Amino acid sequence: MCLVYLRQKPIFEILGLLFDVSKTKANDAFNYWVEILRYILPASQIEEVERDSQKYQDLRRLLGEYGVFMKATFPPSISPAQF
């Protein structure tokens, strides 16, 4: 349920319908499990330093020195040169 919510971002009423529970139960279950997932899975570097403004600024400066690379796929009707 958590993964569906994080991927699709449906309202909890729809999430409840998908998993045959009430919207309140879907909300409660999501909030319960998301805390466990946050504990188990590591945070991003930005999330780890966002409370410390000096470390946050240092990380932003460091990341700004590197280019950001994105992989994109285009439908056959659109050429990457159009962007």
PDB file of N, CA, C and O in Angstrom:
ATOM      1  N   MET A   1       0.819  -1.177   0.000  1.00  0.00           N
ATOM      2  CA  MET A   1       0.000   0.000   0.000  1.00  0.00           C
ATOM      3  C   MET A   1       0.872   1.254   0.000  1.00  0.00           C
ATOM      4  O   MET A   1       0.595   2.192  -0.733  1.00  0.00           O
ATOM      5  N   CYS A   2       1.934   1.229   0.815  1.00  0.00           N
ATOM      6  CA  CYS A   2       2.829   2.388   0.878  1.00  0.00           C
ATOM      7  C   CYS A   2       3.486   2.641  -0.468  1.00  0.00           C
ATOM      8  O   CYS A   2       3.586   3.778  -0.911  1.00  0.00           O
ATOM      9  N   LEU A   3       3.949   1.580  -1.093  1.00  0.00           N
ATOM     10  CA  LEU A   3       4.632   1.735  -2.374  1.00  0.00           C
ATOM     11  C   LEU A   3       3.687   2.250  -3.452  1.00  0.00           C
ATOM     12  O   LEU A   3       4.071   3.080  -4.272  1.00  0.00           O
ATOM     13  N   VAL A   4       2.453   1.772  -3.448  1.00  0.00           N
ATOM     14  CA  VAL A   4       1.465   2.271  -4.417  1.00  0.00           C
ATOM     15  C   VAL A   4       1.230   3.753  -4.171  1.00  0.00           C
ATOM     16  O   VAL A   4       1.213   4.554  -5.109  1.00  0.00           O
ATOM     17  N   TYR A   5       1.074   4.124  -2.909  1.00  0.00           N
ATOM     18  CA  TYR A   5       0.838   5.538  -2.606  1.00  0.00           C
ATOM     19  C   TYR A   5       2.026   6.400  -3.025  1.00  0.00           C
ATOM     20  O   TYR A   5       1.853   7.448  -3.657  1.00  0.00           O
ATOM     21  N   LEU A   6       3.229   5.972  -2.679  1.00  0.00           N
ATOM     22  CA  LEU A   6       4.413   6.775  -2.999  1.00  0.00           C
ATOM     23  C   LEU A   6       4.641   6.880  -4.505  1.00  0.00           C
ATOM     24  O   LEU A   6       5.159   7.889  -4.979  1.00  0.00           O
ATOM     25  N   ARG A   7       4.259   5.872  -5.250  1.00  0.00           N
ATOM     26  CA  ARG A   7       4.458   5.896  -6.702  1.00  0.00           C
ATOM     27  C   ARG A   7       3.361   6.663  -7.420  1.00  0.00           C
ATOM     28  O   ARG A   7       3.611   7.444  -8.311  1.00  0.00           O
ATOM     29  N   GLN A   8       2.102   6.442  -7.023  1.00  0.00           N
ATOM     30  CA  GLN A   8       0.963   6.990  -7.762  1.00  0.00           C
ATOM     31  C   GLN A   8       0.333   8.224  -7.119  1.00  0.00           C
ATOM     32  O   GLN A   8      -0.346   8.977  -7.792  1.00  0.00           O
ATOM     33  N   LYS A   9       0.491   8.391  -5.817  1.00  0.00           N
ATOM     34  CA  LYS A   9      -0.093   9.503  -5.048  1.00  0.00           C
ATOM     35  C   LYS A   9      -1.623   9.613  -5.193  1.00  0.00           C
ATOM     36  O   LYS A   9      -2.160  10.682  -5.411  1.00  0.00           O
ATOM     37  N   PRO A  10      -2.336   8.474  -5.048  1.00  0.00           N
ATOM     38  CA  PRO A  10      -3.802   8.584  -5.095  1.00  0.00           C
ATOM     39  C   PRO A  10      -4.313   9.169  -3.774  1.00  0.00           C
ATOM     40  O   PRO A  10      -3.601   9.172  -2.769  1.00  0.00           O
ATOM     41  N   ILE A  11      -5.536   9.661  -3.774  1.00  0.00           N
ATOM     42  CA  ILE A  11      -6.120  10.083  -2.497  1.00  0.00           C
ATOM     43  C   ILE A  11      -6.366   8.827  -1.673  1.00  0.00           C
ATOM     44  O   ILE A  11      -6.473   7.718  -2.212  1.00  0.00           O
ATOM     45  N   PHE A  12      -6.450   8.978  -0.355  1.00  0.00           N
ATOM     46  CA  PHE A  12      -6.576   7.805   0.507  1.00  0.00           C
ATOM     47  C   PHE A  12      -7.889   7.062   0.296  1.00  0.00           C
ATOM     48  O   PHE A  12      -7.970   5.869   0.541  1.00  0.00           O
ATOM     49  N   GLU A  13      -8.897   7.741  -0.180  1.00  0.00           N
ATOM     50  CA  GLU A  13     -10.153   7.068  -0.478  1.00  0.00           C
ATOM     51  C   GLU A  13      -9.943   6.047  -1.606  1.00  0.00           C
ATOM     52  O   GLU A  13     -10.403   4.905  -1.521  1.00  0.00           O
ATOM     53  N   ILE A  14      -9.212   6.433  -2.636  1.00  0.00           N
ATOM     54  CA  ILE A  14      -8.908   5.513  -3.750  1.00  0.00           C
ATOM     55  C   ILE A  14      -7.974   4.408  -3.274  1.00  0.00           C
ATOM     56  O   ILE A  14      -8.150   3.234  -3.611  1.00  0.00           O
ATOM     57  N   LEU A  15      -6.976   4.769  -2.475  1.00  0.00           N
ATOM     58  CA  LEU A  15      -6.058   3.764  -1.947  1.00  0.00           C
ATOM     59  C   LEU A  15      -6.819   2.722  -1.125  1.00  0.00           C
ATOM     60  O   LEU A  15      -6.576   1.527  -1.235  1.00  0.00           O
ATOM     61  N   GLY A  16      -7.765   3.184  -0.316  1.00  0.00           N
ATOM     62  CA  GLY A  16      -8.588   2.264   0.456  1.00  0.00           C
ATOM     63  C   GLY A  16      -9.399   1.337  -0.434  1.00  0.00           C
ATOM     64  O   GLY A  16      -9.520   0.144  -0.158  1.00  0.00           O
ATOM     65  N   LEU A  17      -9.953   1.892  -1.517  1.00  0.00           N
ATOM     66  CA  LEU A  17     -10.715   1.057  -2.448  1.00  0.00           C
ATOM     67  C   LEU A  17      -9.823   0.003  -3.104  1.00  0.00           C
ATOM     68  O   LEU A  17     -10.242  -1.139  -3.297  1.00  0.00           O
ATOM     69  N   LEU A  18      -8.610   0.385  -3.445  1.00  0.00           N
ATOM     70  CA  LEU A  18      -7.694  -0.565  -4.075  1.00  0.00           C
ATOM     71  C   LEU A  18      -7.353  -1.741  -3.160  1.00  0.00           C
ATOM     72  O   LEU A  18      -7.157  -2.860  -3.623  1.00  0.00           O
ATOM     73  N   PHE A  19      -7.276  -1.473  -1.846  1.00  0.00           N
ATOM     74  CA  PHE A  19      -6.868  -2.509  -0.899  1.00  0.00           C
ATOM     75  C   PHE A  19      -8.015  -2.968   0.001  1.00  0.00           C
ATOM     76  O   PHE A  19      -7.795  -3.643   0.993  1.00  0.00           O
ATOM     77  N   ASP A  20      -9.239  -2.571  -0.348  1.00  0.00           N
ATOM     78  CA  ASP A  20     -10.451  -3.007   0.349  1.00  0.00           C
ATOM     79  C   ASP A  20     -10.434  -2.658   1.835  1.00  0.00           C
ATOM     80  O   ASP A  20     -10.732  -3.501   2.696  1.00  0.00           O
ATOM     81  N   VAL A  21     -10.035  -1.405   2.128  1.00  0.00           N
ATOM     82  CA  VAL A  21     -10.084  -0.884   3.491  1.00  0.00           C
ATOM     83  C   VAL A  21     -10.659   0.530   3.429  1.00  0.00           C
ATOM     84  O   VAL A  21     -10.767   1.118   2.358  1.00  0.00           O
ATOM     85  N   SER A  22     -11.009   1.074   4.578  1.00  0.00           N
ATOM     86  CA  SER A  22     -11.539   2.438   4.603  1.00  0.00           C
ATOM     87  C   SER A  22     -10.417   3.438   4.333  1.00  0.00           C
ATOM     88  O   SER A  22      -9.235   3.117   4.455  1.00  0.00           O
ATOM     89  N   LYS A  23     -10.809   4.671   3.980  1.00  0.00           N
ATOM     90  CA  LYS A  23      -9.777   5.679   3.730  1.00  0.00           C
ATOM     91  C   LYS A  23      -9.005   5.999   5.004  1.00  0.00           C
ATOM     92  O   LYS A  23      -7.803   6.250   4.960  1.00  0.00           O
ATOM     93  N   THR A  24      -9.668   5.935   6.151  1.00  0.00           N
ATOM     94  CA  THR A  24      -8.988   6.178   7.427  1.00  0.00           C
ATOM     95  C   THR A  24      -7.968   5.085   7.709  1.00  0.00           C
ATOM     96  O   THR A  24      -6.837   5.361   8.117  1.00  0.00           O
ATOM     97  N   LYS A  25      -8.364   3.835   7.466  1.00  0.00           N
ATOM     98  CA  LYS A  25      -7.442   2.709   7.673  1.00  0.00           C
ATOM     99  C   LYS A  25      -6.259   2.796   6.706  1.00  0.00           C
ATOM    100  O   LYS A  25      -5.119   2.529   7.088  1.00  0.00           O
ATOM    101  N   ALA A  26      -6.516   3.194   5.459  1.00  0.00           N
ATOM    102  CA  ALA A  26      -5.436   3.363   4.484  1.00  0.00           C
ATOM    103  C   ALA A  26      -4.471   4.454   4.941  1.00  0.00           C
ATOM    104  O   ALA A  26      -3.254   4.276   4.884  1.00  0.00           O
ATOM    105  N   ASN A  27      -5.002   5.557   5.417  1.00  0.00           N
ATOM    106  CA  ASN A  27      -4.168   6.664   5.907  1.00  0.00           C
ATOM    107  C   ASN A  27      -3.350   6.228   7.109  1.00  0.00           C
ATOM    108  O   ASN A  27      -2.142   6.469   7.176  1.00  0.00           O
ATOM    109  N   ASP A  28      -4.004   5.582   8.064  1.00  0.00           N
ATOM    110  CA  ASP A  28      -3.303   5.118   9.271  1.00  0.00           C
ATOM    111  C   ASP A  28      -2.205   4.112   8.929  1.00  0.00           C
ATOM    112  O   ASP A  28      -1.095   4.186   9.454  1.00  0.00           O
ATOM    113  N   ALA A  29      -2.525   3.160   8.044  1.00  0.00           N
ATOM    114  CA  ALA A  29      -1.541   2.143   7.661  1.00  0.00           C
ATOM    115  C   ALA A  29      -0.359   2.785   6.941  1.00  0.00           C
ATOM    116  O   ALA A  29       0.797   2.451   7.206  1.00  0.00           O
ATOM    117  N   PHE A  30      -0.647   3.719   6.028  1.00  0.00           N
ATOM    118  CA  PHE A  30       0.438   4.393   5.316  1.00  0.00           C
ATOM    119  C   PHE A  30       1.353   5.120   6.292  1.00  0.00           C
ATOM    120  O   PHE A  30       2.575   4.973   6.245  1.00  0.00           O
ATOM    121  N   ASN A  31       0.774   5.908   7.190  1.00  0.00           N
ATOM    122  CA  ASN A  31       1.591   6.677   8.128  1.00  0.00           C
ATOM    123  C   ASN A  31       2.366   5.782   9.092  1.00  0.00           C
ATOM    124  O   ASN A  31       3.489   6.113   9.477  1.00  0.00           O
ATOM    125  N   TYR A  32       1.801   4.657   9.456  1.00  0.00           N
ATOM    126  CA  TYR A  32       2.500   3.700  10.313  1.00  0.00           C
ATOM    127  C   TYR A  32       3.721   3.137   9.587  1.00  0.00           C
ATOM    128  O   TYR A  32       4.834   3.155  10.097  1.00  0.00           O
ATOM    129  N   TRP A  33       3.515   2.637   8.360  1.00  0.00           N
ATOM    130  CA  TRP A  33       4.589   1.975   7.632  1.00  0.00           C
ATOM    131  C   TRP A  33       5.623   2.942   7.073  1.00  0.00           C
ATOM    132  O   TRP A  33       6.790   2.604   6.948  1.00  0.00           O
ATOM    133  N   VAL A  34       5.219   4.151   6.731  1.00  0.00           N
ATOM    134  CA  VAL A  34       6.187   5.093   6.175  1.00  0.00           C
ATOM    135  C   VAL A  34       7.238   5.465   7.225  1.00  0.00           C
ATOM    136  O   VAL A  34       8.411   5.663   6.900  1.00  0.00           O
ATOM    137  N   GLU A  35       6.844   5.517   8.484  1.00  0.00           N
ATOM    138  CA  GLU A  35       7.821   5.781   9.549  1.00  0.00           C
ATOM    139  C   GLU A  35       8.821   4.635   9.662  1.00  0.00           C
ATOM    140  O   GLU A  35      10.017   4.852   9.853  1.00  0.00           O
ATOM    141  N   ILE A  36       8.351   3.410   9.538  1.00  0.00           N
ATOM    142  CA  ILE A  36       9.240   2.248   9.585  1.00  0.00           C
ATOM    143  C   ILE A  36      10.181   2.254   8.378  1.00  0.00           C
ATOM    144  O   ILE A  36      11.381   2.035   8.520  1.00  0.00           O
ATOM    145  N   LEU A  37       9.642   2.543   7.193  1.00  0.00           N
ATOM    146  CA  LEU A  37      10.474   2.597   5.996  1.00  0.00           C
ATOM    147  C   LEU A  37      11.531   3.686   6.097  1.00  0.00           C
ATOM    148  O   LEU A  37      12.668   3.508   5.689  1.00  0.00           O
ATOM    149  N   ARG A  38      11.164   4.842   6.659  1.00  0.00           N
ATOM    150  CA  ARG A  38      12.139   5.925   6.822  1.00  0.00           C
ATOM    151  C   ARG A  38      13.257   5.517   7.782  1.00  0.00           C
ATOM    152  O   ARG A  38      14.392   5.931   7.634  1.00  0.00           O
ATOM    153  N   TYR A  39      12.929   4.719   8.765  1.00  0.00           N
ATOM    154  CA  TYR A  39      13.937   4.255   9.720  1.00  0.00           C
ATOM    155  C   TYR A  39      14.882   3.250   9.062  1.00  0.00           C
ATOM    156  O   TYR A  39      16.082   3.283   9.276  1.00  0.00           O
ATOM    157  N   ILE A  40      14.319   2.357   8.248  1.00  0.00           N
ATOM    158  CA  ILE A  40      15.099   1.292   7.628  1.00  0.00           C
ATOM    159  C   ILE A  40      15.933   1.800   6.455  1.00  0.00           C
ATOM    160  O   ILE A  40      17.095   1.440   6.310  1.00  0.00           O
ATOM    161  N   LEU A  41      15.328   2.627   5.608  1.00  0.00           N
ATOM    162  CA  LEU A  41      15.999   3.070   4.384  1.00  0.00           C
ATOM    163  C   LEU A  41      16.757   4.372   4.634  1.00  0.00           C
ATOM    164  O   LEU A  41      16.260   5.256   5.319  1.00  0.00           O
ATOM    165  N   PRO A  42      17.931   4.513   4.075  1.00  0.00           N
ATOM    166  CA  PRO A  42      18.705   5.747   4.293  1.00  0.00           C
ATOM    167  C   PRO A  42      18.067   6.937   3.597  1.00  0.00           C
ATOM    168  O   PRO A  42      17.452   6.803   2.549  1.00  0.00           O
ATOM    169  N   ALA A  43      18.224   8.093   4.211  1.00  0.00           N
ATOM    170  CA  ALA A  43      17.715   9.331   3.633  1.00  0.00           C
ATOM    171  C   ALA A  43      18.681   9.823   2.562  1.00  0.00           C
ATOM    172  O   ALA A  43      19.832   9.410   2.504  1.00  0.00           O
ATOM    173  N   SER A  44      18.215  10.720   1.743  1.00  0.00           N
ATOM    174  CA  SER A  44      19.109  11.330   0.765  1.00  0.00           C
ATOM    175  C   SER A  44      20.083  12.243   1.500  1.00  0.00           C
ATOM    176  O   SER A  44      19.855  12.639   2.642  1.00  0.00           O
ATOM    177  N   GLN A  45      21.166  12.602   0.844  1.00  0.00           N
ATOM    178  CA  GLN A  45      22.153  13.476   1.474  1.00  0.00           C
ATOM    179  C   GLN A  45      21.535  14.822   1.847  1.00  0.00           C
ATOM    180  O   GLN A  45      21.823  15.362   2.904  1.00  0.00           O
ATOM    181  N   ILE A  46      20.683  15.359   1.001  1.00  0.00           N
ATOM    182  CA  ILE A  46      20.070  16.657   1.291  1.00  0.00           C
ATOM    183  C   ILE A  46      19.179  16.538   2.520  1.00  0.00           C
ATOM    184  O   ILE A  46      19.195  17.402   3.378  1.00  0.00           O
ATOM    185  N   GLU A  47      18.408  15.469   2.593  1.00  0.00           N
ATOM    186  CA  GLU A  47      17.522  15.272   3.728  1.00  0.00           C
ATOM    187  C   GLU A  47      18.303  15.128   5.030  1.00  0.00           C
ATOM    188  O   GLU A  47      17.867  15.587   6.082  1.00  0.00           O
ATOM    189  N   GLU A  48      19.472  14.518   4.955  1.00  0.00           N
ATOM    190  CA  GLU A  48      20.283  14.321   6.155  1.00  0.00           C
ATOM    191  C   GLU A  48      20.844  15.626   6.710  1.00  0.00           C
ATOM    192  O   GLU A  48      21.072  15.748   7.903  1.00  0.00           O
ATOM    193  N   VAL A  49      21.084  16.610   5.855  1.00  0.00           N
ATOM    194  CA  VAL A  49      21.726  17.848   6.318  1.00  0.00           C
ATOM    195  C   VAL A  49      20.803  19.057   6.318  1.00  0.00           C
ATOM    196  O   VAL A  49      21.224  20.146   6.677  1.00  0.00           O
ATOM    197  N   GLU A  50      19.532  18.894   5.936  1.00  0.00           N
ATOM    198  CA  GLU A  50      18.669  20.065   5.794  1.00  0.00           C
ATOM    199  C   GLU A  50      18.412  20.811   7.103  1.00  0.00           C
ATOM    200  O   GLU A  50      18.088  21.985   7.077  1.00  0.00           O
ATOM    201  N   ARG A  51      18.606  20.187   8.237  1.00  0.00           N
ATOM    202  CA  ARG A  51      18.402  20.870   9.520  1.00  0.00           C
ATOM    203  C   ARG A  51      19.619  21.683   9.947  1.00  0.00           C
ATOM    204  O   ARG A  51      19.529  22.534  10.807  1.00  0.00           O
ATOM    205  N   ASP A  52      20.772  21.410   9.352  1.00  0.00           N
ATOM    206  CA  ASP A  52      22.002  22.136   9.648  1.00  0.00           C
ATOM    207  C   ASP A  52      22.292  23.048   8.459  1.00  0.00           C
ATOM    208  O   ASP A  52      22.767  22.593   7.422  1.00  0.00           O
ATOM    209  N   SER A  53      22.017  24.333   8.601  1.00  0.00           N
ATOM    210  CA  SER A  53      22.076  25.226   7.448  1.00  0.00           C
ATOM    211  C   SER A  53      23.477  25.307   6.845  1.00  0.00           C
ATOM    212  O   SER A  53      23.614  25.423   5.636  1.00  0.00           O
ATOM    213  N   GLN A  54      24.526  25.251   7.663  1.00  0.00           N
ATOM    214  CA  GLN A  54      25.882  25.320   7.113  1.00  0.00           C
ATOM    215  C   GLN A  54      26.201  24.089   6.278  1.00  0.00           C
ATOM    216  O   GLN A  54      26.701  24.194   5.164  1.00  0.00           O
ATOM    217  N   LYS A  55      25.875  22.895   6.793  1.00  0.00           N
ATOM    218  CA  LYS A  55      26.115  21.665   6.034  1.00  0.00           C
ATOM    219  C   LYS A  55      25.248  21.633   4.773  1.00  0.00           C
ATOM    220  O   LYS A  55      25.680  21.173   3.716  1.00  0.00           O
ATOM    221  N   TYR A  56      24.032  22.158   4.892  1.00  0.00           N
ATOM    222  CA  TYR A  56      23.120  22.200   3.753  1.00  0.00           C
ATOM    223  C   TYR A  56      23.698  23.080   2.644  1.00  0.00           C
ATOM    224  O   TYR A  56      23.724  22.695   1.484  1.00  0.00           O
ATOM    225  N   GLN A  57      24.163  24.256   3.000  1.00  0.00           N
ATOM    226  CA  GLN A  57      24.752  25.164   2.017  1.00  0.00           C
ATOM    227  C   GLN A  57      26.021  24.573   1.406  1.00  0.00           C
ATOM    228  O   GLN A  57      26.251  24.702   0.201  1.00  0.00           O
ATOM    229  N   ASP A  58      26.838  23.928   2.225  1.00  0.00           N
ATOM    230  CA  ASP A  58      28.054  23.284   1.710  1.00  0.00           C
ATOM    231  C   ASP A  58      27.711  22.194   0.693  1.00  0.00           C
ATOM    232  O   ASP A  58      28.346  22.088  -0.356  1.00  0.00           O
ATOM    233  N   LEU A  59      26.707  21.385   1.010  1.00  0.00           N
ATOM    234  CA  LEU A  59      26.309  20.310   0.107  1.00  0.00           C
ATOM    235  C   LEU A  59      25.738  20.874  -1.187  1.00  0.00           C
ATOM    236  O   LEU A  59      26.057  20.399  -2.271  1.00  0.00           O
ATOM    237  N   ARG A  60      24.924  21.914  -1.092  1.00  0.00           N
ATOM    238  CA  ARG A  60      24.363  22.537  -2.302  1.00  0.00           C
ATOM    239  C   ARG A  60      25.470  23.100  -3.184  1.00  0.00           C
ATOM    240  O   ARG A  60      25.434  22.970  -4.404  1.00  0.00           O
ATOM    241  N   ARG A  61      26.460  23.728  -2.567  1.00  0.00           N
ATOM    242  CA  ARG A  61      27.586  24.275  -3.327  1.00  0.00           C
ATOM    243  C   ARG A  61      28.349  23.139  -4.007  1.00  0.00           C
ATOM    244  O   ARG A  61      28.676  23.205  -5.187  1.00  0.00           O
ATOM    245  N   LEU A  62      28.606  22.071  -3.258  1.00  0.00           N
ATOM    246  CA  LEU A  62      29.326  20.920  -3.804  1.00  0.00           C
ATOM    247  C   LEU A  62      28.561  20.287  -4.961  1.00  0.00           C
ATOM    248  O   LEU A  62      29.135  19.991  -6.016  1.00  0.00           O
ATOM    249  N   LEU A  63      27.262  20.093  -4.788  1.00  0.00           N
ATOM    250  CA  LEU A  63      26.452  19.490  -5.850  1.00  0.00           C
ATOM    251  C   LEU A  63      26.356  20.414  -7.059  1.00  0.00           C
ATOM    252  O   LEU A  63      26.251  19.952  -8.192  1.00  0.00           O
ATOM    253  N   GLY A  64      26.394  21.721  -6.820  1.00  0.00           N
ATOM    254  CA  GLY A  64      26.347  22.676  -7.921  1.00  0.00           C
ATOM    255  C   GLY A  64      27.581  22.642  -8.800  1.00  0.00           C
ATOM    256  O   GLY A  64      27.557  23.059  -9.954  1.00  0.00           O
ATOM    257  N   GLU A  65      28.687  22.149  -8.252  1.00  0.00           N
ATOM    258  CA  GLU A  65      29.919  22.051  -9.023  1.00  0.00           C
ATOM    259  C   GLU A  65      29.872  20.911 -10.035  1.00  0.00           C
ATOM    260  O   GLU A  65      30.665  20.867 -10.959  1.00  0.00           O
ATOM    261  N   TYR A  66      28.949  19.987  -9.852  1.00  0.00           N
ATOM    262  CA  TYR A  66      28.812  18.847 -10.755  1.00  0.00           C
ATOM    263  C   TYR A  66      27.575  19.040 -11.611  1.00  0.00           C
ATOM    264  O   TYR A  66      26.576  19.585 -11.168  1.00  0.00           O
ATOM    265  N   GLY A  67      27.639  18.591 -12.835  1.00  0.00           N
ATOM    266  CA  GLY A  67      26.470  18.652 -13.696  1.00  0.00           C
ATOM    267  C   GLY A  67      25.467  17.594 -13.300  1.00  0.00           C
ATOM    268  O   GLY A  67      25.821  16.555 -12.753  1.00  0.00           O
ATOM    269  N   VAL A  68      24.241  17.840 -13.567  1.00  0.00           N
ATOM    270  CA  VAL A  68      23.193  16.858 -13.305  1.00  0.00           C
ATOM    271  C   VAL A  68      22.889  16.154 -14.617  1.00  0.00           C
ATOM    272  O   VAL A  68      22.646  16.780 -15.635  1.00  0.00           O
ATOM    273  N   PHE A  69      22.948  14.849 -14.590  1.00  0.00           N
ATOM    274  CA  PHE A  69      22.699  14.069 -15.783  1.00  0.00           C
ATOM    275  C   PHE A  69      21.368  13.365 -15.639  1.00  0.00           C
ATOM    276  O   PHE A  69      21.083  12.775 -14.614  1.00  0.00           O
ATOM    277  N   MET A  70      20.563  13.448 -16.673  1.00  0.00           N
ATOM    278  CA  MET A  70      19.269  12.783 -16.667  1.00  0.00           C
ATOM    279  C   MET A  70      19.161  11.945 -17.921  1.00  0.00           C
ATOM    280  O   MET A  70      19.577  12.358 -18.996  1.00  0.00           O
ATOM    281  N   LYS A  71      18.598  10.774 -17.764  1.00  0.00           N
ATOM    282  CA  LYS A  71      18.345   9.929 -18.914  1.00  0.00           C
ATOM    283  C   LYS A  71      16.885  10.123 -19.298  1.00  0.00           C
ATOM    284  O   LYS A  71      16.000   9.993 -18.468  1.00  0.00           O
ATOM    285  N   ALA A  72      16.659  10.450 -20.526  1.00  0.00           N
ATOM    286  CA  ALA A  72      15.291  10.660 -20.983  1.00  0.00           C
ATOM    287  C   ALA A  72      15.053   9.836 -22.237  1.00  0.00           C
ATOM    288  O   ALA A  72      15.946   9.667 -23.063  1.00  0.00           O
ATOM    289  N   THR A  73      13.852   9.347 -22.342  1.00  0.00           N
ATOM    290  CA  THR A  73      13.464   8.659 -23.563  1.00  0.00           C
ATOM    291  C   THR A  73      12.360   9.470 -24.207  1.00  0.00           C
ATOM    292  O   THR A  73      11.539  10.081 -23.525  1.00  0.00           O
ATOM    293  N   PHE A  74      12.352   9.502 -25.493  1.00  0.00           N
ATOM    294  CA  PHE A  74      11.375  10.284 -26.223  1.00  0.00           C
ATOM    295  C   PHE A  74      10.544   9.368 -27.092  1.00  0.00           C
ATOM    296  O   PHE A  74      11.061   8.392 -27.644  1.00  0.00           O
ATOM    297  N   PRO A  75       9.254   9.679 -27.239  1.00  0.00           N
ATOM    298  CA  PRO A  75       8.443   8.888 -28.156  1.00  0.00           C
ATOM    299  C   PRO A  75       8.997   9.049 -29.583  1.00  0.00           C
ATOM    300  O   PRO A  75       9.640  10.044 -29.893  1.00  0.00           O
ATOM    301  N   PRO A  76       8.758   8.073 -30.454  1.00  0.00           N
ATOM    302  CA  PRO A  76       9.311   8.144 -31.805  1.00  0.00           C
ATOM    303  C   PRO A  76       8.937   9.420 -32.555  1.00  0.00           C
ATOM    304  O   PRO A  76       9.676   9.876 -33.410  1.00  0.00           O
ATOM    305  N   SER A  77       7.799  10.026 -32.218  1.00  0.00           N
ATOM    306  CA  SER A  77       7.353  11.217 -32.942  1.00  0.00           C
ATOM    307  C   SER A  77       8.090  12.488 -32.503  1.00  0.00           C
ATOM    308  O   SER A  77       7.985  13.517 -33.145  1.00  0.00           O
ATOM    309  N   ILE A  78       8.852  12.415 -31.395  1.00  0.00           N
ATOM    310  CA  ILE A  78       9.558  13.591 -30.879  1.00  0.00           C
ATOM    311  C   ILE A  78      11.045  13.344 -30.905  1.00  0.00           C
ATOM    312  O   ILE A  78      11.537  12.341 -30.395  1.00  0.00           O
ATOM    313  N   SER A  79      11.757  14.260 -31.464  1.00  0.00           N
ATOM    314  CA  SER A  79      13.210  14.159 -31.521  1.00  0.00           C
ATOM    315  C   SER A  79      13.813  14.888 -30.322  1.00  0.00           C
ATOM    316  O   SER A  79      13.346  15.973 -29.958  1.00  0.00           O
ATOM    317  N   PRO A  80      14.859  14.340 -29.678  1.00  0.00           N
ATOM    318  CA  PRO A  80      15.511  15.050 -28.569  1.00  0.00           C
ATOM    319  C   PRO A  80      16.012  16.429 -28.975  1.00  0.00           C
ATOM    320  O   PRO A  80      16.114  17.318 -28.154  1.00  0.00           O
ATOM    321  N   ALA A  81      16.294  16.626 -30.240  1.00  0.00           N
ATOM    322  CA  ALA A  81      16.785  17.932 -30.703  1.00  0.00           C
ATOM    323  C   ALA A  81      15.708  19.014 -30.570  1.00  0.00           C
ATOM    324  O   ALA A  81      16.028  20.193 -30.569  1.00  0.00           O
ATOM    325  N   GLN A  82      14.452  18.626 -30.453  1.00  0.00           N
ATOM    326  CA  GLN A  82      13.372  19.600 -30.299  1.00  0.00           C
ATOM    327  C   GLN A  82      13.394  20.267 -28.936  1.00  0.00           C
ATOM    328  O   GLN A  82      12.764  21.286 -28.741  1.00  0.00           O
ATOM    329  N   PHE A  83      14.127  19.703 -27.988  1.00  0.00           N
ATOM    330  CA  PHE A  83      14.145  20.258 -26.639  1.00  0.00           C
ATOM    331  C   PHE A  83      15.292  21.132 -26.430  1.00  0.00           C
ATOM    332  O   PHE A  83      16.259  21.354 -26.604  1.00  0.00           O
TER     333      PHE A  83
END
